[in-house]
PDB file of C-alpha atoms in Angstrom:
ATOM      1  CA  MET Y 283     -40.368 -95.304  81.506  1.00 68.00           C
ATOM      2  CA  SER Y 284     -37.629 -92.808  80.864  1.00 91.00           C
ATOM      3  CA  THR Y 285     -36.390 -91.592  77.508  1.00 93.00           C
ATOM      4  CA  ARG Y 286     -33.451 -89.700  76.060  1.00 96.00           C
ATOM      5  CA  PRO Y 287     -32.916 -87.941  72.732  1.00 97.00           C
ATOM      6  CA  ALA Y 288     -32.166 -90.263  69.807  1.00 97.00           C
ATOM      7  CA  THR Y 289     -28.881 -89.421  68.116  1.00 97.00           C
ATOM      8  CA  ALA Y 290     -27.993 -89.831  64.456  1.00 98.00           C
ATOM      9  CA  ASP Y 291     -24.778 -91.719  65.205  1.00 97.00           C
ATOM     10  CA  GLU Y 292     -26.650 -94.600  66.869  1.00 96.00           C
ATOM     11  CA  VAL Y 293     -28.472 -95.442  63.612  1.00 97.00           C
ATOM     12  CA  LEU Y 294     -25.905 -97.557  61.805  1.00 96.00           C
ATOM     13  CA  GLU Y 295     -25.819 -98.059  58.034  1.00 97.00           C
ATOM     14  CA  GLY Y 296     -28.335-100.782  57.197  1.00 96.00           C
ATOM     15  CA  GLY Y 297     -29.785-100.688  60.702  1.00 95.00           C
ATOM     16  CA  LEU Y 298     -33.047 -99.689  62.380  1.00 96.00           C
ATOM     17  CA  VAL Y 299     -33.697 -97.954  65.702  1.00 96.00           C
ATOM     18  CA  GLY Y 300     -37.109 -97.760  67.341  1.00 96.00           C
ATOM     19  CA  VAL Y 301     -37.968 -94.302  68.674  1.00 97.00           C
ATOM     20  CA  LEU Y 302     -40.918 -92.427  70.124  1.00 97.00           C
ATOM     21  CA  VAL Y 303     -42.099 -89.219  68.456  1.00 97.00           C
ATOM     22  CA  ASP Y 304     -44.813 -87.450  70.453  1.00 95.00           C
ATOM     23  CA  GLY Y 305     -45.687 -90.870  71.903  1.00 92.00           C
ATOM     24  CA  ARG Y 306     -45.932 -92.502  68.475  1.00 94.00           C
ATOM     25  CA  GLN Y 307     -43.807 -95.568  67.701  1.00 96.00           C
ATOM     26  CA  VAL Y 308     -41.500 -94.878  64.720  1.00 97.00           C
ATOM     27  CA  VAL Y 309     -38.480 -96.667  63.257  1.00 97.00           C
ATOM     28  CA  VAL Y 310     -35.499 -94.788  61.845  1.00 98.00           C
ATOM     29  CA  GLY Y 311     -33.083 -96.469  59.449  1.00 97.00           C
ATOM     30  CA  ARG Y 312     -29.981 -95.476  57.533  1.00 97.00           C
ATOM     31  CA  VAL Y 313     -29.580 -96.325  53.835  1.00 97.00           C
ATOM     32  CA  GLY Y 314     -26.774 -94.884  51.729  1.00 96.00           C
ATOM     33  CA  GLY Y 315     -25.805 -92.607  54.615  1.00 96.00           C
ATOM     34  CA  ARG Y 316     -29.250 -91.000  54.725  1.00 97.00           C
ATOM     35  CA  LEU Y 317     -31.794 -91.320  57.550  1.00 98.00           C
ATOM     36  CA  TYR Y 318     -35.395 -92.344  56.866  1.00 98.00           C
ATOM     37  CA  ALA Y 319     -38.371 -92.825  59.191  1.00 98.00           C
ATOM     38  CA  ILE Y 320     -41.602 -94.796  58.916  1.00 98.00           C
ATOM     39  CA  ASP Y 321     -44.393 -95.637  61.309  1.00 97.00           C
ATOM     40  CA  GLY Y 322     -43.303 -98.307  63.771  1.00 96.00           C
ATOM     41  CA  THR Y 323     -46.338-100.581  63.442  1.00 95.00           C
ATOM     42  CA  CYS Y 324     -46.862-103.030  60.583  1.00 95.00           C
ATOM     43  CA  THR Y 325     -50.136-102.508  58.710  1.00 94.00           C
ATOM     44  CA  HIS Y 326     -50.673-106.266  58.377  1.00 93.00           C
ATOM     45  CA  GLN Y 327     -51.133-107.486  61.957  1.00 92.00           C
ATOM     46  CA  TYR Y 328     -49.723-104.534  63.895  1.00 89.00           C
ATOM     47  CA  ALA Y 329     -46.358-106.024  64.866  1.00 91.00           C
ATOM     48  CA  ASP Y 330     -43.779-103.658  66.311  1.00 93.00           C
ATOM     49  CA  LEU Y 331     -41.325-102.854  63.505  1.00 95.00           C
ATOM     50  CA  GLU Y 332     -38.634-102.033  66.043  1.00 92.00           C
ATOM     51  CA  HIS Y 333     -37.857-105.774  65.766  1.00 92.00           C
ATOM     52  CA  ALA Y 334     -37.851-105.741  61.939  1.00 96.00           C
ATOM     53  CA  THR Y 335     -34.748-105.950  59.774  1.00 95.00           C
ATOM     54  CA  LEU Y 336     -33.562-103.632  57.030  1.00 96.00           C
ATOM     55  CA  SER Y 337     -32.631-105.376  53.784  1.00 96.00           C
ATOM     56  CA  GLY Y 338     -31.386-102.757  51.338  1.00 96.00           C
ATOM     57  CA  GLU Y 339     -34.212-100.202  51.298  1.00 97.00           C
ATOM     58  CA  THR Y 340     -36.834-102.676  52.558  1.00 97.00           C
ATOM     59  CA  VAL Y 341     -38.005-102.926  56.159  1.00 97.00           C
ATOM     60  CA  VAL Y 342     -38.943-106.589  56.635  1.00 97.00           C
ATOM     61  CA  CYS Y 343     -41.408-107.288  59.441  1.00 95.00           C
ATOM     62  CA  HIS Y 344     -40.196-110.084  61.705  1.00 91.00           C
ATOM     63  CA  PHE Y 345     -43.750-111.386  62.216  1.00 90.00           C
ATOM     64  CA  HIS Y 346     -44.960-112.397  58.725  1.00 91.00           C
ATOM     65  CA  GLY Y 347     -42.336-110.946  56.386  1.00 94.00           C
ATOM     66  CA  SER Y 348     -44.232-107.931  55.056  1.00 96.00           C
ATOM     67  CA  GLY Y 349     -41.861-105.508  53.346  1.00 97.00           C
ATOM     68  CA  PHE Y 350     -42.033-101.705  53.249  1.00 98.00           C
ATOM     69  CA  ASP Y 351     -39.829 -99.238  51.376  1.00 98.00           C
ATOM     70  CA  ILE Y 352     -38.189 -97.211  54.150  1.00 97.00           C
ATOM     71  CA  ARG Y 353     -38.023 -94.165  51.866  1.00 97.00           C
ATOM     72  CA  THR Y 354     -41.744 -94.013  51.049  1.00 97.00           C
ATOM     73  CA  GLY Y 355     -43.623 -96.482  53.269  1.00 97.00           C
ATOM     74  CA  GLU Y 356     -44.978 -98.301  50.201  1.00 98.00           C
ATOM     75  CA  VAL Y 357     -45.602-102.041  50.452  1.00 98.00           C
ATOM     76  CA  VAL Y 358     -42.988-103.981  48.461  1.00 97.00           C
ATOM     77  CA  SER Y 359     -43.896-107.510  49.597  1.00 96.00           C
ATOM     78  CA  PRO Y 360     -47.044-109.085  51.082  1.00 96.00           C
ATOM     79  CA  PRO Y 361     -48.874-110.076  53.184  1.00 96.00           C
ATOM     80  CA  ALA Y 362     -49.306-106.376  54.041  1.00 95.00           C
ATOM     81  CA  SER Y 363     -51.447-104.554  51.493  1.00 96.00           C
ATOM     82  CA  GLN Y 364     -51.620-101.070  53.049  1.00 97.00           C
ATOM     83  CA  PRO Y 365     -48.673 -98.658  52.958  1.00 97.00           C
ATOM     84  CA  ILE Y 366     -47.155 -97.294  56.128  1.00 96.00           C
ATOM     85  CA  ALA Y 367     -46.682 -93.612  56.977  1.00 97.00           C
ATOM     86  CA  SER Y 368     -43.270 -92.140  56.207  1.00 97.00           C
ATOM     87  CA  PHE Y 369     -41.845 -88.980  57.744  1.00 98.00           C
ATOM     88  CA  PRO Y 370     -39.141 -86.452  56.897  1.00 98.00           C
ATOM     89  CA  VAL Y 371     -36.005 -86.781  59.045  1.00 98.00           C
ATOM     90  CA  SER Y 372     -33.510 -84.084  59.959  1.00 98.00           C
ATOM     91  CA  VAL Y 373     -30.644 -83.815  62.422  1.00 98.00           C
ATOM     92  CA  ASP Y 374     -30.093 -80.891  64.798  1.00 97.00           C
ATOM     93  CA  GLY Y 375     -27.010 -80.897  67.016  1.00 97.00           C
ATOM     94  CA  GLY Y 376     -26.640 -84.630  66.440  1.00 97.00           C
ATOM     95  CA  CYS Y 377     -30.210 -85.348  67.580  1.00 98.00           C
ATOM     96  CA  ILE Y 378     -32.806 -86.885  65.273  1.00 98.00           C
ATOM     97  CA  LEU Y 379     -35.935 -84.906  64.416  1.00 98.00           C
ATOM     98  CA  VAL Y 380     -38.838 -86.730  62.786  1.00 98.00           C
ATOM     99  CA  ASP Y 381     -41.208 -84.331  61.036  1.00 97.00           C
ATOM    100  CA  GLY Y 382     -39.571 -81.562  63.083  1.00 97.00           C
ATOM    101  CA  VAL Y 383     -40.206 -83.289  66.440  1.00 97.00           C
ATOM    102  CA  PRO Y 384     -37.330 -84.637  68.577  1.00 97.00           C
ATOM    103  CA  ALA Y 385     -37.165 -88.441  68.528  1.00 98.00           C
ATOM    104  CA  GLN Y 386     -36.733 -90.209  71.865  1.00 97.00           C
ATOM    105  CA  VAL Y 387     -35.183 -93.590  72.701  1.00 95.00           C
ATOM    106  CA  ARG Y 388     -36.541 -95.549  75.651  1.00 90.00           C
ATOM    107  CA  VAL Y 389     -33.902 -96.071  78.332  1.00 87.00           C
ATOM    108  CA  GLY Y 390     -33.640 -99.603  79.711  1.00 76.00           C
ATOM    109  CA  TYR Y 391     -36.386-100.874  77.389  1.00 56.00           C
ATOM    110  CA  THR Y 392     -35.901-104.454  76.196  1.00 58.00           C
ATOM    111  CA  GLY Y 393     -39.129-104.898  74.250  1.00 57.00           C
ATOM    112  CA  LEU Y 394     -39.972-107.829  76.512  1.00 55.00           C
ATOM    113  CA  ARG Y 395     -43.110-107.840  78.631  1.00 53.00           C
ATOM    114  CA  ASP Y 396     -43.085-109.176  82.179  1.00 47.00           C
ATOM    115  CA  ASN Y 397     -46.038-111.506  82.507  1.00 44.00           C
ATOM    116  CA  GLY Y 398     -44.982-112.358  86.029  1.00 43.00           C
TER     117      GLY Y 398
END
């Protein structure tokens, strides 16, 4: 699987982008023009939050509807009961850094597994 640097301009207002940071799945979202990052795995049943939606400041898991504050990682709606890790985000030369580490986007990744 190949990757490329994640850029700030590909994270649209009210949107989420799944990235890899040192091999860790993270989602980056933009709220009020500011970028935020949280761990990319739901603490309820470990769904990939890359497929979640962003409603205001709440990341809503597509699997069971758990909600997390994208700014802090705190649970705002069940069934999740454990918070999720949040990370500082910065931009250097247009590229996203999560906790000082360059974020990477998978190239050609669809999120679909081939069971063939």
